[in-house]
Amino acid sequence: MELRAGGLSDPRVQALIAHHLAEARGATPVDNAHAMGAAALDRPDISFWAMWEGEELLGIGALRRLDADHAEVKSMRTAAAHLRRGVARAILAHLIALARAEGLARVSLETGTAPMFDAANRMYEAAGFVDCRPFGGYPPSRHNRFMTLAL
């Protein structure tokens, strides 16, 4: 497995992002679905990463800088054929290490509460994330879970 920066213009990455958006928005009311499309992820404050095995896309993840001390994990998704292989854990560990290297004090994330998010929630908990108040302008909702990790 190889983690590569960028790749938002790759059709395989775009297809995985589109799948992620469709599923997340299908499980969460539209006002509470905060997943970002490929164009929205292509910004200077976002570091986007894709995990590959040769030319096969395994998963994606991004780190969005919120301010001088705080970043947000965005767009974590593993391709269906590669679930339960540690892809998401590896991407998450990289994003946390990147935040630490940048001298950030904490990393937060917003995820869903629908059953489709259960595995992701367990992974975030296992990585040390704890529940927190909404951040970054997100509205509180029973459909969203907000978590943070002090670095």
Coordinates of C-alpha atoms in Angstrom, one line a residue:
M1 CA 0.0 0.0 0.0
E2 CA 1.3 3.5 -0.9
L3 CA -0.2 6.7 0.3
R4 CA 0.0 9.5 -2.3
A5 CA -0.8 13.2 -2.0
G6 CA -3.3 14.6 -4.4
G7 CA -5.1 12.7 -7.1
L8 CA -8.4 14.7 -7.2
S9 CA -8.4 14.8 -11.0
D10 CA -8.1 11.0 -11.2
P11 CA -11.4 9.4 -12.4
R12 CA -11.1 6.6 -9.9
V13 CA -10.7 9.0 -7.0
Q14 CA -13.6 11.1 -8.3
A15 CA -15.8 7.9 -8.6
L16 CA -15.0 7.0 -4.9
I17 CA -15.8 10.5 -3.8
A18 CA -19.1 10.5 -5.7
H19 CA -19.9 7.1 -4.1
H20 CA -19.1 8.5 -0.7
L21 CA -21.3 11.5 -1.2
A22 CA -24.2 9.4 -2.5
E23 CA -24.1 7.0 0.4
A24 CA -23.6 9.7 3.1
R25 CA -26.3 11.8 1.7
G26 CA -28.6 8.7 1.4
A27 CA -28.1 8.0 5.1
T28 CA -28.3 11.5 6.5
P29 CA -30.8 14.3 5.9
V30 CA -29.5 16.8 3.4
D31 CA -29.1 19.6 6.0
N32 CA -26.8 17.4 8.0
A33 CA -24.8 15.8 5.3
H34 CA -21.4 17.6 5.3
A35 CA -19.3 15.4 2.9
M36 CA -17.4 17.3 0.3
G37 CA -17.2 16.7 -3.4
A38 CA -13.9 16.6 -5.4
A39 CA -14.1 20.2 -6.4
A40 CA -14.7 21.3 -2.8
L41 CA -11.7 19.3 -1.6
D42 CA -9.4 21.0 -4.1
R43 CA -8.4 24.0 -1.9
P44 CA -5.2 25.3 -0.4
D45 CA -6.4 24.6 3.2
I46 CA -7.0 20.9 2.4
S47 CA -4.4 18.2 2.1
F48 CA -5.9 15.3 0.1
W49 CA -4.5 11.8 0.2
A50 CA -5.2 8.5 -1.7
M51 CA -4.1 5.0 -0.8
W52 CA -3.0 2.9 -3.7
E53 CA -1.9 -0.7 -4.3
G54 CA -0.2 -0.5 -7.7
E55 CA -2.9 1.3 -9.8
E56 CA -5.8 0.2 -7.7
L57 CA -7.4 2.8 -5.4
L58 CA -7.9 1.5 -1.9
G59 CA -9.2 4.6 -0.1
I60 CA -9.1 8.4 0.5
G61 CA -8.8 10.9 3.3
A62 CA -8.1 14.6 3.7
L63 CA -7.0 17.1 6.4
R64 CA -8.6 20.5 6.4
R65 CA -6.8 23.3 8.3
L66 CA -9.4 25.2 10.4
D67 CA -7.0 27.6 12.1
A68 CA -3.5 27.8 13.5
D69 CA -4.0 25.0 16.0
H70 CA -6.9 22.9 14.7
A71 CA -7.6 20.7 11.7
E72 CA -10.5 18.5 10.6
V73 CA -10.4 15.1 9.1
K74 CA -12.6 15.1 5.9
S75 CA -13.7 12.5 3.3
M76 CA -12.4 9.3 4.9
R77 CA -13.6 6.5 2.6
T78 CA -12.3 3.0 1.8
A79 CA -13.2 1.4 -1.5
A80 CA -15.7 -1.5 -0.9
A81 CA -13.4 -4.2 -2.2
H82 CA -10.8 -3.2 0.4
L83 CA -12.8 -2.9 3.6
R84 CA -11.3 -4.5 6.7
R85 CA -7.7 -4.4 5.4
G86 CA -6.6 -1.4 7.6
V87 CA -6.8 1.1 4.8
A88 CA -8.8 3.7 6.7
R89 CA -6.7 3.2 9.9
A90 CA -3.5 3.8 7.9
I91 CA -4.9 6.9 6.2
L92 CA -6.2 8.2 9.6
A93 CA -2.8 7.6 11.2
H94 CA -1.1 9.5 8.4
L95 CA -3.5 12.5 8.8
I96 CA -2.9 12.6 12.5
A97 CA 0.9 12.4 12.0
L98 CA 0.6 15.2 9.5
A99 CA -1.3 17.4 11.9
R100 CA 1.3 16.7 14.6
A101 CA 4.1 17.5 12.2
E102 CA 2.4 20.8 11.5
G103 CA 2.3 21.6 15.2
L104 CA -1.5 21.5 15.5
A105 CA -3.0 21.1 19.0
R106 CA -6.0 19.0 17.9
V107 CA -7.8 17.3 15.1
S108 CA -11.5 17.0 15.0
L109 CA -14.1 15.3 12.7
E110 CA -17.7 15.2 11.9
T111 CA -19.3 11.9 11.1
G112 CA -22.8 10.4 11.0
T113 CA -24.9 8.5 13.5
A114 CA -26.7 6.2 11.0
P115 CA -25.7 2.5 11.2
M116 CA -23.6 2.8 8.0
F117 CA -21.2 5.0 10.1
D118 CA -20.8 2.4 13.0
A119 CA -17.4 1.0 11.8
A120 CA -16.0 4.5 11.2
N121 CA -17.1 5.6 14.7
R122 CA -15.4 2.5 16.3
M123 CA -12.2 3.3 14.3
Y124 CA -12.2 6.9 15.5
E125 CA -12.8 5.8 19.1
A126 CA -10.0 3.3 18.8
A127 CA -7.7 6.0 17.6
G128 CA -8.4 8.1 20.7
F129 CA -11.1 10.5 19.4
V130 CA -13.7 11.6 21.9
D131 CA -17.0 13.3 21.5
C132 CA -17.0 17.0 21.5
R133 CA -19.2 20.0 20.8
P134 CA -19.9 21.0 17.1
F135 CA -17.0 23.0 15.6
G136 CA -16.2 24.8 12.4
G137 CA -19.8 26.2 12.0
Y138 CA -21.5 22.8 12.0
P139 CA -25.0 22.9 13.5
P140 CA -25.8 20.4 16.3
S141 CA -27.9 17.5 15.2
R142 CA -28.9 14.0 16.2
H143 CA -27.7 12.9 12.7
N144 CA -24.1 14.1 13.3
R145 CA -21.4 13.1 15.7
F146 CA -18.5 15.4 16.5
M147 CA -15.2 14.1 17.8
T148 CA -11.8 15.5 18.6
L149 CA -8.3 14.3 19.4
A150 CA -5.8 16.3 21.4
L151 CA -2.4 16.0 19.9

